[in-house]
Coordinates of C-alpha atoms in Angstrom, one line a residue:
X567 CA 177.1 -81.8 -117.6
X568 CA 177.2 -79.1 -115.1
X569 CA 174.5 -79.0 -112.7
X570 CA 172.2 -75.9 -112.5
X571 CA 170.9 -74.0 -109.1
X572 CA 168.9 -71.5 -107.6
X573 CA 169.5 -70.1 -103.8
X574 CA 167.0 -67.9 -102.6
X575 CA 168.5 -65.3 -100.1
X576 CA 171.4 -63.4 -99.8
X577 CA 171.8 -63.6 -95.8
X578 CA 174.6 -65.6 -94.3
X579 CA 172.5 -68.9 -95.0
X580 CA 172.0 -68.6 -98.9
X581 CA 175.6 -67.3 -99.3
X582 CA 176.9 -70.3 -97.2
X583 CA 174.7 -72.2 -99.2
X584 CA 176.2 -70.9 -102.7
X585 CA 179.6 -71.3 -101.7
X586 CA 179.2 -74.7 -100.9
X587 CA 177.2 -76.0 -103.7
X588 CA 179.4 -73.6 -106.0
X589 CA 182.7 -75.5 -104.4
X590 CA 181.0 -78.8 -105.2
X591 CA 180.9 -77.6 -109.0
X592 CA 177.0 -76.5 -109.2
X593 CA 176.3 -73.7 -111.5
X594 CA 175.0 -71.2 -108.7
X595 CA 172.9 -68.3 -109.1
X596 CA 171.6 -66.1 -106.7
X597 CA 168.6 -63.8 -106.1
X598 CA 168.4 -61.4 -103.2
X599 CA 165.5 -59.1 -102.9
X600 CA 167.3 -56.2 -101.3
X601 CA 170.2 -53.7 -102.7
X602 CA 172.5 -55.6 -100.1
X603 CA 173.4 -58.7 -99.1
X604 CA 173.3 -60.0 -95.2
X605 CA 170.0 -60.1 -94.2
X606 CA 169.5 -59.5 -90.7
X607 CA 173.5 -59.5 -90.3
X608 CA 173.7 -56.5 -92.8
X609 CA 175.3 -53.1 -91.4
X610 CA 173.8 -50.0 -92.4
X611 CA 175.4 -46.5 -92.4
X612 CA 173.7 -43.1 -91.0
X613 CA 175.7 -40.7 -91.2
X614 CA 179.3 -41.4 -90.3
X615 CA 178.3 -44.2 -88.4
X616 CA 178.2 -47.6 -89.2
X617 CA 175.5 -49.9 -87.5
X618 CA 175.0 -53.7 -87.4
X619 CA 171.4 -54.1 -87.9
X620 CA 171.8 -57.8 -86.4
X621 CA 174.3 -59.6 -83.4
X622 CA 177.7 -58.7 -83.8
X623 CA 177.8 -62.0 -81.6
X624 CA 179.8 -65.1 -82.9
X625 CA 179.7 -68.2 -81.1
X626 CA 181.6 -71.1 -83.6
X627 CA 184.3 -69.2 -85.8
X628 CA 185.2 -72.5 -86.4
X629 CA 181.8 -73.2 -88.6
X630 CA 183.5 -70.4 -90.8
X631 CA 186.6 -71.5 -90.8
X632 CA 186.1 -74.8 -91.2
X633 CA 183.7 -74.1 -94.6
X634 CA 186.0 -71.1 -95.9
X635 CA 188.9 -73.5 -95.9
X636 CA 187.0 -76.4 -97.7
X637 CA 185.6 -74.1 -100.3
X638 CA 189.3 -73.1 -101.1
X639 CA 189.6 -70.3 -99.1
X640 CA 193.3 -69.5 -97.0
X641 CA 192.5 -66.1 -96.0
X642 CA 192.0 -65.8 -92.4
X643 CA 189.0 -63.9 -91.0
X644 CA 188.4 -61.6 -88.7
X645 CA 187.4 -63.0 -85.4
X646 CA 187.9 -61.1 -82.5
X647 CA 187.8 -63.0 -79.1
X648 CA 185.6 -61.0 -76.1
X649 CA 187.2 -61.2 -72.5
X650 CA 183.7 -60.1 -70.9
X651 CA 181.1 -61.9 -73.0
X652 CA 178.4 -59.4 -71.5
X653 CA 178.1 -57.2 -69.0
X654 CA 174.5 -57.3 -67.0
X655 CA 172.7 -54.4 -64.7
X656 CA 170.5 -55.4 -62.2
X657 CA 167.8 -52.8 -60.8
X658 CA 169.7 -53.1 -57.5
X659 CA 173.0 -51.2 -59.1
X660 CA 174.8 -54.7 -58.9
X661 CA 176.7 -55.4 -61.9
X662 CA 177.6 -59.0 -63.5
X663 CA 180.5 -59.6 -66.1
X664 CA 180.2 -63.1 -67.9
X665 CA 183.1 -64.5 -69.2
X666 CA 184.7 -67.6 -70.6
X667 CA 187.6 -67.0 -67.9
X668 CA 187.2 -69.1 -65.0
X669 CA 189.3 -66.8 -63.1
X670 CA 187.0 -63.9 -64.0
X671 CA 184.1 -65.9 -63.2
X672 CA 184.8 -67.4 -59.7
X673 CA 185.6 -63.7 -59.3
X674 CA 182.1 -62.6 -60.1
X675 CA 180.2 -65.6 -58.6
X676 CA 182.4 -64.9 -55.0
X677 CA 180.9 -61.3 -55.0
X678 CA 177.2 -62.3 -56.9
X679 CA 176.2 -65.0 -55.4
X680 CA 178.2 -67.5 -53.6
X681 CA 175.7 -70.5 -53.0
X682 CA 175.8 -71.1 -56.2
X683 CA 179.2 -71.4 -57.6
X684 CA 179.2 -75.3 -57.1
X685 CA 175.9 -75.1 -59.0
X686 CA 178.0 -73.1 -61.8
X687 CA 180.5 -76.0 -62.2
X688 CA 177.9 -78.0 -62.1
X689 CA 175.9 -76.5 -65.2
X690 CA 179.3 -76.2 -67.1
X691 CA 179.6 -79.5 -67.1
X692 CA 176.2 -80.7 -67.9
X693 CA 175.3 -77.8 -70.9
X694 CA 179.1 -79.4 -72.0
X695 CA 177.5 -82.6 -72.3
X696 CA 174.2 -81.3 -73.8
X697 CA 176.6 -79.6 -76.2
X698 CA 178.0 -82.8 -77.5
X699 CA 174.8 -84.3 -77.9
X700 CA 173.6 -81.6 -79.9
X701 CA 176.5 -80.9 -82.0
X702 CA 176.5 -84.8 -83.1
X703 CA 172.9 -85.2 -83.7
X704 CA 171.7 -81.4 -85.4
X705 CA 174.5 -79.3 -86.2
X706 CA 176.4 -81.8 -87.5
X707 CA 173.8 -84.6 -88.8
X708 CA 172.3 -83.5 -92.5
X709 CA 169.6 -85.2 -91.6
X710 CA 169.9 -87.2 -94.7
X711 CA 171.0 -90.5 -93.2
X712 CA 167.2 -91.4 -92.3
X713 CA 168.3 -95.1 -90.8
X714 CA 169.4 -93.0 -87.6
X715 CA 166.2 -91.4 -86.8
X716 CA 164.0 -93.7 -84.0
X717 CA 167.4 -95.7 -83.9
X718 CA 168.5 -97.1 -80.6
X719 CA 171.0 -94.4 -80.4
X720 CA 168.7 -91.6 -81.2
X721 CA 166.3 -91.8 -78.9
X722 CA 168.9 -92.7 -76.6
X723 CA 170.4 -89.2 -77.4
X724 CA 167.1 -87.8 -77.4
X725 CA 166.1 -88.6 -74.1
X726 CA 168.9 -87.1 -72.8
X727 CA 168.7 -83.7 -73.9
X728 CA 165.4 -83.3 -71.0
X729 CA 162.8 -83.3 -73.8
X730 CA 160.3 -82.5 -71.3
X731 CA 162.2 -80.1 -68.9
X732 CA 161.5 -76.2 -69.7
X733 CA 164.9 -74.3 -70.1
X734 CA 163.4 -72.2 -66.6
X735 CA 163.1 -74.8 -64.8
X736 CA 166.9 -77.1 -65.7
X737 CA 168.2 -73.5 -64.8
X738 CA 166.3 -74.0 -61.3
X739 CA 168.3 -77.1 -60.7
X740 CA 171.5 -75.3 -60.6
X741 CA 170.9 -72.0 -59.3
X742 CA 169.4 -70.7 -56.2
X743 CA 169.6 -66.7 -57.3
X744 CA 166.4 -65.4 -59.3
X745 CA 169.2 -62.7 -61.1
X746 CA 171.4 -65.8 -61.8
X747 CA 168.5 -67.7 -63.8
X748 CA 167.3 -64.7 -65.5
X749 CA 170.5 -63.9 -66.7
X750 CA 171.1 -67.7 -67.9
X751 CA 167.6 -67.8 -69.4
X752 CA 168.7 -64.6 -71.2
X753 CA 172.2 -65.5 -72.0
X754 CA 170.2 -68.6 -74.3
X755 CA 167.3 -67.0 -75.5
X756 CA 168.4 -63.6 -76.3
X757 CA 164.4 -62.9 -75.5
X758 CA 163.2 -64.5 -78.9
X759 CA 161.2 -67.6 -76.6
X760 CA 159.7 -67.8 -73.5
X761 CA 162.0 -69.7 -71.3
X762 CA 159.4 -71.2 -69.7
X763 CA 158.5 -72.8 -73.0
X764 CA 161.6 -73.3 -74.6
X765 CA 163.3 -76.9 -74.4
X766 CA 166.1 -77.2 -71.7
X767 CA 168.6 -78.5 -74.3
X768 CA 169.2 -75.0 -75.7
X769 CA 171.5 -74.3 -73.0
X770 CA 174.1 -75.5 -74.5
X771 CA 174.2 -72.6 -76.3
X772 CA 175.6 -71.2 -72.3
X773 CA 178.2 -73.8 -72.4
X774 CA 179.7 -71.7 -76.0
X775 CA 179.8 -68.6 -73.9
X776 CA 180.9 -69.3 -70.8
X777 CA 183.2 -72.1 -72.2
X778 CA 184.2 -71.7 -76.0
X779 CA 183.7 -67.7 -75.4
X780 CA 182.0 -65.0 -77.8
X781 CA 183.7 -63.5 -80.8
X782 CA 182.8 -60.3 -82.9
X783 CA 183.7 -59.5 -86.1
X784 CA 186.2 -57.0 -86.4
X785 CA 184.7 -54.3 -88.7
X786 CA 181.3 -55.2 -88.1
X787 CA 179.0 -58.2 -89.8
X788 CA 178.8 -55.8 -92.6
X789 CA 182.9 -57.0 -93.1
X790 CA 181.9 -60.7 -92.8
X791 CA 179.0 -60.6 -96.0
X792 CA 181.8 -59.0 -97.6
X793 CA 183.9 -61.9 -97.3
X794 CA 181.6 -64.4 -98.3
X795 CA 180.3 -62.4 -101.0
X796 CA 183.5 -62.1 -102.4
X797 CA 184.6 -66.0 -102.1
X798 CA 180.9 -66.7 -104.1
X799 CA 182.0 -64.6 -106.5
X800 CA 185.3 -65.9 -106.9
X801 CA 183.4 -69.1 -107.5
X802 CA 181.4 -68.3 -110.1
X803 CA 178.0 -67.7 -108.4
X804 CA 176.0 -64.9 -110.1
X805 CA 174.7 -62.9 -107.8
X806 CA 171.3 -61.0 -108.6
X807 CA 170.3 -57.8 -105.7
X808 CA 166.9 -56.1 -105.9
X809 CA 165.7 -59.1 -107.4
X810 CA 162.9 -60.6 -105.5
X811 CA 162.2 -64.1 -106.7
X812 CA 158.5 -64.3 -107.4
X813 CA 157.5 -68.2 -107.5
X814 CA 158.9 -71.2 -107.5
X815 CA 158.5 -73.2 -110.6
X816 CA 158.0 -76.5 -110.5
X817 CA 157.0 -79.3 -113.5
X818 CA 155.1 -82.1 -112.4
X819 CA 156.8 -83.6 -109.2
X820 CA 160.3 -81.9 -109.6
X821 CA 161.6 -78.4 -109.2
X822 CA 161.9 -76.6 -112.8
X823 CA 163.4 -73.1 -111.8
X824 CA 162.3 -70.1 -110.1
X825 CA 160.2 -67.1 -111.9
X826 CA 162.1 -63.4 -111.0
X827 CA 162.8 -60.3 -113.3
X828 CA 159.3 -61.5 -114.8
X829 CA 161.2 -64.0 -116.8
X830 CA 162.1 -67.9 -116.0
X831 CA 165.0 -69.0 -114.7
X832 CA 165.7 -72.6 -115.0
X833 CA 167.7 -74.9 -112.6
X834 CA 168.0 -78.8 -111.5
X835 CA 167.8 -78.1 -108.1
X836 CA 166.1 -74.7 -105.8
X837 CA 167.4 -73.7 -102.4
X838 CA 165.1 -71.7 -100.4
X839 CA 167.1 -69.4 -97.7
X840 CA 164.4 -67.6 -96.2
X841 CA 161.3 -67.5 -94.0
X842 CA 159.8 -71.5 -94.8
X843 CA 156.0 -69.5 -94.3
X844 CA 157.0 -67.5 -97.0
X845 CA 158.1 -70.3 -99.1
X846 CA 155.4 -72.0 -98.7
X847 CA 152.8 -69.7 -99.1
X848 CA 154.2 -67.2 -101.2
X849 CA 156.4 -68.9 -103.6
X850 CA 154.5 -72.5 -103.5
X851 CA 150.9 -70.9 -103.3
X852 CA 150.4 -73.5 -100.8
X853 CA 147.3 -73.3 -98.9
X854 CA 147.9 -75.5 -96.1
X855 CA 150.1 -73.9 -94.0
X856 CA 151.3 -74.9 -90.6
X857 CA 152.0 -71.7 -88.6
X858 CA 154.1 -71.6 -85.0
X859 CA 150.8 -72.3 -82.5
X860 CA 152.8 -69.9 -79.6
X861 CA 153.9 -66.9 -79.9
X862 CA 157.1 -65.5 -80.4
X863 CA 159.0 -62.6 -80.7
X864 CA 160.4 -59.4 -82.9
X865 CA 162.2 -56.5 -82.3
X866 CA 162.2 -52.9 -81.4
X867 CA 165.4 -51.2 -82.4
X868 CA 167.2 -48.1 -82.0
X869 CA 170.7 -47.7 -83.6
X870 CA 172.0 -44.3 -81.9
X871 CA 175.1 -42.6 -82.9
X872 CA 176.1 -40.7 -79.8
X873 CA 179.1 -38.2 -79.7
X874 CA 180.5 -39.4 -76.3
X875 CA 181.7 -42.3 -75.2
X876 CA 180.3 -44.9 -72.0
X877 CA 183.4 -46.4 -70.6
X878 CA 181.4 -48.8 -68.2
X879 CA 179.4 -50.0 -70.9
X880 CA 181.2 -53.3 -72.4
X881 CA 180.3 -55.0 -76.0
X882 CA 177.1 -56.7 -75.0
X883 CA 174.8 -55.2 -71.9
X884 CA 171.8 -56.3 -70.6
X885 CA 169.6 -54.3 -68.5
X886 CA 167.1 -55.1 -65.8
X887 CA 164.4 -53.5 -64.1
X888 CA 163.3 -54.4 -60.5
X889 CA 160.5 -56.6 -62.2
X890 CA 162.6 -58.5 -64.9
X891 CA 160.2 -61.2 -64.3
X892 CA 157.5 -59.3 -66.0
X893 CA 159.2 -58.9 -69.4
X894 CA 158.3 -62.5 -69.9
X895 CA 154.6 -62.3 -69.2
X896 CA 154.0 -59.1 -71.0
X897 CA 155.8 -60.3 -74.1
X898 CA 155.0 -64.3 -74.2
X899 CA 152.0 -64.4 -71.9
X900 CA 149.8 -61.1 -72.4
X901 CA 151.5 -60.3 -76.0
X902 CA 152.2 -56.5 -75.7
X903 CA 154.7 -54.1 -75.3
X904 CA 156.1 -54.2 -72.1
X905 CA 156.7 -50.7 -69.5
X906 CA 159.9 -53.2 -67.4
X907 CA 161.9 -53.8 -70.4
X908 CA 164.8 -56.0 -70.3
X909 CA 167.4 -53.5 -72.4
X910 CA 170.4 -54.6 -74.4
X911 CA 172.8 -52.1 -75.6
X912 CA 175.1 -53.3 -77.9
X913 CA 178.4 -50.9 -78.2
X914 CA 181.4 -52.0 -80.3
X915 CA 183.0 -49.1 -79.8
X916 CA 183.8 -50.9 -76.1
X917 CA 185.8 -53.1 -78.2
X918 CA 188.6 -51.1 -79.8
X919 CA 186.2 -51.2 -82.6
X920 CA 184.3 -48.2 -83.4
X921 CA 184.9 -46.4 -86.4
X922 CA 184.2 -42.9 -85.1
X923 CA 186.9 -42.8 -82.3
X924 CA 185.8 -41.3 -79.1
X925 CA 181.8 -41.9 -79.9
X926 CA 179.6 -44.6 -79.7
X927 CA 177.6 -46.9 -81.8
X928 CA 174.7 -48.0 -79.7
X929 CA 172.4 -51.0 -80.6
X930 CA 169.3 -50.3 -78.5
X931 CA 167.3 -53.6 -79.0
X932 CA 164.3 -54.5 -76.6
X933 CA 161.6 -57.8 -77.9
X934 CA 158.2 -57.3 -78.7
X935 CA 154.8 -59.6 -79.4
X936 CA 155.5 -61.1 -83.1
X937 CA 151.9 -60.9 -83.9
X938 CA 150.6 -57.6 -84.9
X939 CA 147.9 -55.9 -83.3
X940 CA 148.0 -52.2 -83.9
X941 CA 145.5 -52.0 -81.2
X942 CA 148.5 -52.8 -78.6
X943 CA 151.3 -51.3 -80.1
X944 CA 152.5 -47.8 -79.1
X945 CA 153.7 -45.3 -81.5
X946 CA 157.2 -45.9 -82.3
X947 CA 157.9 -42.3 -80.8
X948 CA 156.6 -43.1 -77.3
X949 CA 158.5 -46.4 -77.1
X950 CA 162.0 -44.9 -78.2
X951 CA 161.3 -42.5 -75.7
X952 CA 161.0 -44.5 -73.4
X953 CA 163.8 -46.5 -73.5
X954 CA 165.8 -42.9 -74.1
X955 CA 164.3 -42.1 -70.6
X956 CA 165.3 -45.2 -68.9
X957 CA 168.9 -45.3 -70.1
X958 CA 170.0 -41.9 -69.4
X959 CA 167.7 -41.4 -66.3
X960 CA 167.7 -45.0 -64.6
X961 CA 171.0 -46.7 -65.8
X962 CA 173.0 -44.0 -65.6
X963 CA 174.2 -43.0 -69.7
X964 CA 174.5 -39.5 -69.0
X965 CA 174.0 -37.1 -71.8
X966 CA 172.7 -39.8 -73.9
X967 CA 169.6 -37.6 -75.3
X968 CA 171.5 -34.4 -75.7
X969 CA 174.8 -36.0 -77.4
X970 CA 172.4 -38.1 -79.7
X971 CA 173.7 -37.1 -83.4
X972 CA 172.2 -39.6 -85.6
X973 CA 169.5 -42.3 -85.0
X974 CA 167.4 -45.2 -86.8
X975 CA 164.2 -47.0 -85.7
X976 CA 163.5 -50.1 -86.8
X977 CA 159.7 -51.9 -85.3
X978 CA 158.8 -55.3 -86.7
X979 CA 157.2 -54.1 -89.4
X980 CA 160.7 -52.8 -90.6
X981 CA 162.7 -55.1 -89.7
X982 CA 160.0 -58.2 -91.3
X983 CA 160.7 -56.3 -94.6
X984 CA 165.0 -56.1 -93.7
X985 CA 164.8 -59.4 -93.0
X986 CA 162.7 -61.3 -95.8
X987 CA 160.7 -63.1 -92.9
X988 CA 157.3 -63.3 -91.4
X989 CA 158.8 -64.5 -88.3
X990 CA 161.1 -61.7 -88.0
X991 CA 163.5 -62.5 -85.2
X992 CA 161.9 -65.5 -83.8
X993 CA 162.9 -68.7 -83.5
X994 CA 161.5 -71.4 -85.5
X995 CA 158.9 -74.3 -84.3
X996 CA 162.2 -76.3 -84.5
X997 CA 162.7 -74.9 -80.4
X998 CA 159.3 -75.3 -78.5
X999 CA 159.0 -77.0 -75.6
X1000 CA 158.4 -80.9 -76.0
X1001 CA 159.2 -80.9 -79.6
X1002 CA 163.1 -80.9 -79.7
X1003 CA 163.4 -82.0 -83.6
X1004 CA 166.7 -83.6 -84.6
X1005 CA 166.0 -83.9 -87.5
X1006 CA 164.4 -80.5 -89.3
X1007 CA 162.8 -80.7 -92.7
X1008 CA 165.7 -79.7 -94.8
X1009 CA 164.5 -81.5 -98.3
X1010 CA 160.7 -80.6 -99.5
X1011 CA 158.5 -84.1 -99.1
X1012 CA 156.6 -83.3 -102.3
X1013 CA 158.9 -81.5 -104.6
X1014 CA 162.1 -83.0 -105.6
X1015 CA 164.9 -80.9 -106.0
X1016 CA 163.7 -78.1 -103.5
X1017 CA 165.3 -77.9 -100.3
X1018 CA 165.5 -75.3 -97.2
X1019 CA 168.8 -74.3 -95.3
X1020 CA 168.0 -76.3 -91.7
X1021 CA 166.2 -74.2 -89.1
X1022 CA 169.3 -74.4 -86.8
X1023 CA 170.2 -71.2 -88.0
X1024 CA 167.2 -70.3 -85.5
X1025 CA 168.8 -71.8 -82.5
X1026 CA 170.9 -68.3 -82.2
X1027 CA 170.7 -64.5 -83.4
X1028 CA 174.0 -65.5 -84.4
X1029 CA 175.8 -66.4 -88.1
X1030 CA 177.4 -69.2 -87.4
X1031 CA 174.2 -71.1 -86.6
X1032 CA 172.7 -69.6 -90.1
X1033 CA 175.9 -70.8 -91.5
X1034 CA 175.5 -73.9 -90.4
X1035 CA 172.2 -74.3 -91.9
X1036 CA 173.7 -73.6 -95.5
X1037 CA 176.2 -76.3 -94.8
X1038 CA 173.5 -78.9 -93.4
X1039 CA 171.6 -78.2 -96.6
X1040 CA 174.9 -78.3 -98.9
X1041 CA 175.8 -81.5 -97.5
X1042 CA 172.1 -83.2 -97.9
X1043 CA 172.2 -82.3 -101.3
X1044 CA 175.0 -84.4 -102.1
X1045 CA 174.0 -87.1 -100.1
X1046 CA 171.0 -87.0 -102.1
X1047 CA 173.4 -87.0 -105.5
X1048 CA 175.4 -89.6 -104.3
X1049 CA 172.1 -91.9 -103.7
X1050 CA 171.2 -91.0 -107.1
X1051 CA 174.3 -92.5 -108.9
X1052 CA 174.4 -95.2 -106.9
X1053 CA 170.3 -95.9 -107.7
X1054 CA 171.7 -95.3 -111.5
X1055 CA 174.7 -97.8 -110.9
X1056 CA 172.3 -100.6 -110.2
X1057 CA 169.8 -99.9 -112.7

């Protein structure tokens, strides 16, 4: 008889997710509380514009690939490589490209800084080790084989990701130049930790750009949900939008269904592809709730369609003001809105990309305190102002206010209710200092038959790593099948 199941979450994760278990033969349906699929990866249109509301940043095309072609799937997606992985503005008017071209980069590092281009190699080939380490033991590991964890091996492997080293202070080993590290503790974090918290093992996520290289999808991320939505469909997953799911049912210690549409929906097994708080809290009614003891981070987003081009401006930019250093304290430390904003300006148009030719399509995206207090927070006004001012009058995008034609503000509010999380942008627990997990809590300890798409998706603001956590989850489901018959077989 075919198996029956839910997936909770139409962002890249629950999609992944669906096409995997739908591949496996599952009977998959799907409930997705907006009109759209995508999640934080969903592009939105204003006007004649077309905006990713998320990173048009994709670090593993081969997680894609890989799961496209194993679910059936020959039709090859559209990955664009980036020469200049992102360009970065210092106060000082000097300007950094990073790329996965060493000939590029020795370029740069001859005319940055130097000192530290032995330092450079030398971090390559560490974070390429780190890298290996990671892939083998949480990106690829299920986390189903539970003989592995405390092994020999593992905390072999576990010791040498520099469990106790802060990602600051491995970048302090290598590099001599304060720009240098705040551009690698950047480049990793995207400003969703403090990198004076976060564990150094994260850098490996350096060693994909500045040794695999950065892909965007041609079209936007908008063309990607498009692609997996149509290769669910093809598999039979129904597919329910504006559907929130209101609980998850559950009959004694077994998953029974989910309740949405104000009518039950029975299934054998529940996949829950959104914010684990919300899960638990909202779904479960659990009272016990573990939340994230430091504070992370959200968003403040403009998306700005702006009837001139910037021809210095590449695909990713990063902006930083003469004290970059206080971003970090005002955001992690003090938890408000900071007045020295790091900037990044995403433009696709840079690529070849941009659907209005001649214009741009500017992602305006600075990080701000998770936690609300209204009593900190500036009216979204004065804050878009502000980084209006500081763009056109500091960093040199000239005629940005006055060829402005179309804009959208998102502040976390917003984009908590885009995204389906409490957490907004942040990372997960799964990335705090000291408590490098390897193995993330994909199956739920009480309820049988409920599981979670692995919180490596939180390593990046990036698809591939959300993908992955619909495979991880996909592929601990079976395991979990395949211990069942065998149980049977003996009995």
């Amino acid at each position: 008889m075919m198996r029956t199941g839910v997936v909770i979450g139409g962002g890249v994760a629950g999609l992944v997710t669906a096409i995997q278990l739908a591949a496996r033969g599952v009977k998959v349906t799907l409930f997705e509380k907006e009109a759209a699929l995508g999640g934080r990866f969903r592009s939105v249109q204003a006007g004649d514009y077309f905006f990713d509301t998320g990173s048009s940043t994709v670090l593993m095309p081969w997680v894609f690939e890989r799961f496209m072609r194993q679910s059936g799937e020959s039709e090859p997606l559209p990955f664009v490589p980036l020469e200049v992985n992102s360009r970065h503005f210092f106060y000082n008017k000097t300007i950094v490209d990073l790329s996965a071209d060493p000939d590029i980069m020795a370029e740069q590092l001859d005319g940055f800084s130097p000192e530290d281009r032995q330092g450079f190699l030398d971090y390559l080939t560490e974070t390429g080790r780190l890298y290996e380490t990671v892939e083998e033991w949480m990106l690829e590991e299920s986390g189903g084989q539970g003989g592995k964890r405390f092994s020999a091996k593992w905390l072999k492997a576990w010791f040498s990701i520099h469990p106790f080293v802060s990602l600051d202070s491995f970048h302090r080993r290598f590099f001599s130049d304060p720009r240098l590290i705040a551009m690698m503790n950047r480049l990793v974090t995207g400003g969703r930790v403090s990198p004076y918290e976060a564990p150094s093992f994260l850098s490996f996520i350096a060693y994909l750009h500045l040794v695999q290289g950065t892909c965007f999808v041609e079209g936007g991320s908008g063309r990607l949900i498009e692609l997996l939505e149509k290769r669910a469909r093809s598999l039979g997953v129904a597919i329910h939008l504006n559907c929130p799911v209101e609980r998850i049912l559950v009959s004694g210690s077994h998953v029974a269904g989910v309740r949405a549409k104000e009518e039950n929906w029975s299934a054998q097994l529940v996949v829950s592809a959104v914010d684990n708080i919300q899960t638990q809290t909202e779904l479960l009614e659990r009272t016990k709730v573990k939340h994230s003891d430091q504070p992370g981070s959200s968003a403040f987003l403009c998306l700005w369609g702006v009837k001139q081009p910037f021809p210095f401006l590449h695909h990713h930019n990063y902006f930083y003001p003469s004290d970059y250093w206080r971003h970090d304290i005002d955001l992690f430390d003090q938890q408000r809105w900071t007045e020295s904003p790091i900037i990044y300006v995403g433009n696709p148009s840079a690529s070849g990309q941009g659907r209005v030719a001649t214009e741009s399509r500017l992602h305006v995206k600075v990080n701000v305190p998770l936690r609300k207090m209204d009593n900190e927070k500036p009216s979204y006004t004065a804050y878009r102002d502000l980084l209006l001012f500081l763009l056109e009058k500091v960093w040199g995008l000239k005629g940005l206010e006055e060829s402005l034609e179309v804009e959208e503000v998102y502040g976390p509010d917003e984009l908590d209710l885009r995204i389906g999380t409490q957490e907004a942008v942040s990372p997960g627990k799964m990335v705090r200092r000291f408590r490098p997990r390897f193995h993330d809590p994909i199956r739920d300890r009480q309820i049988k038959g409920l599981y979670y798409t692995s919180s490596v998706a939180d390593f990046a603001e990036d698809p591939s790593f959300a993908a992955l956590g619909g495979i991880r989850t996909a592929k601990r489901i079976e395991e979990d099948w395949k211990g069942e018959m065998r149980a049977g077989a003996v009995r």
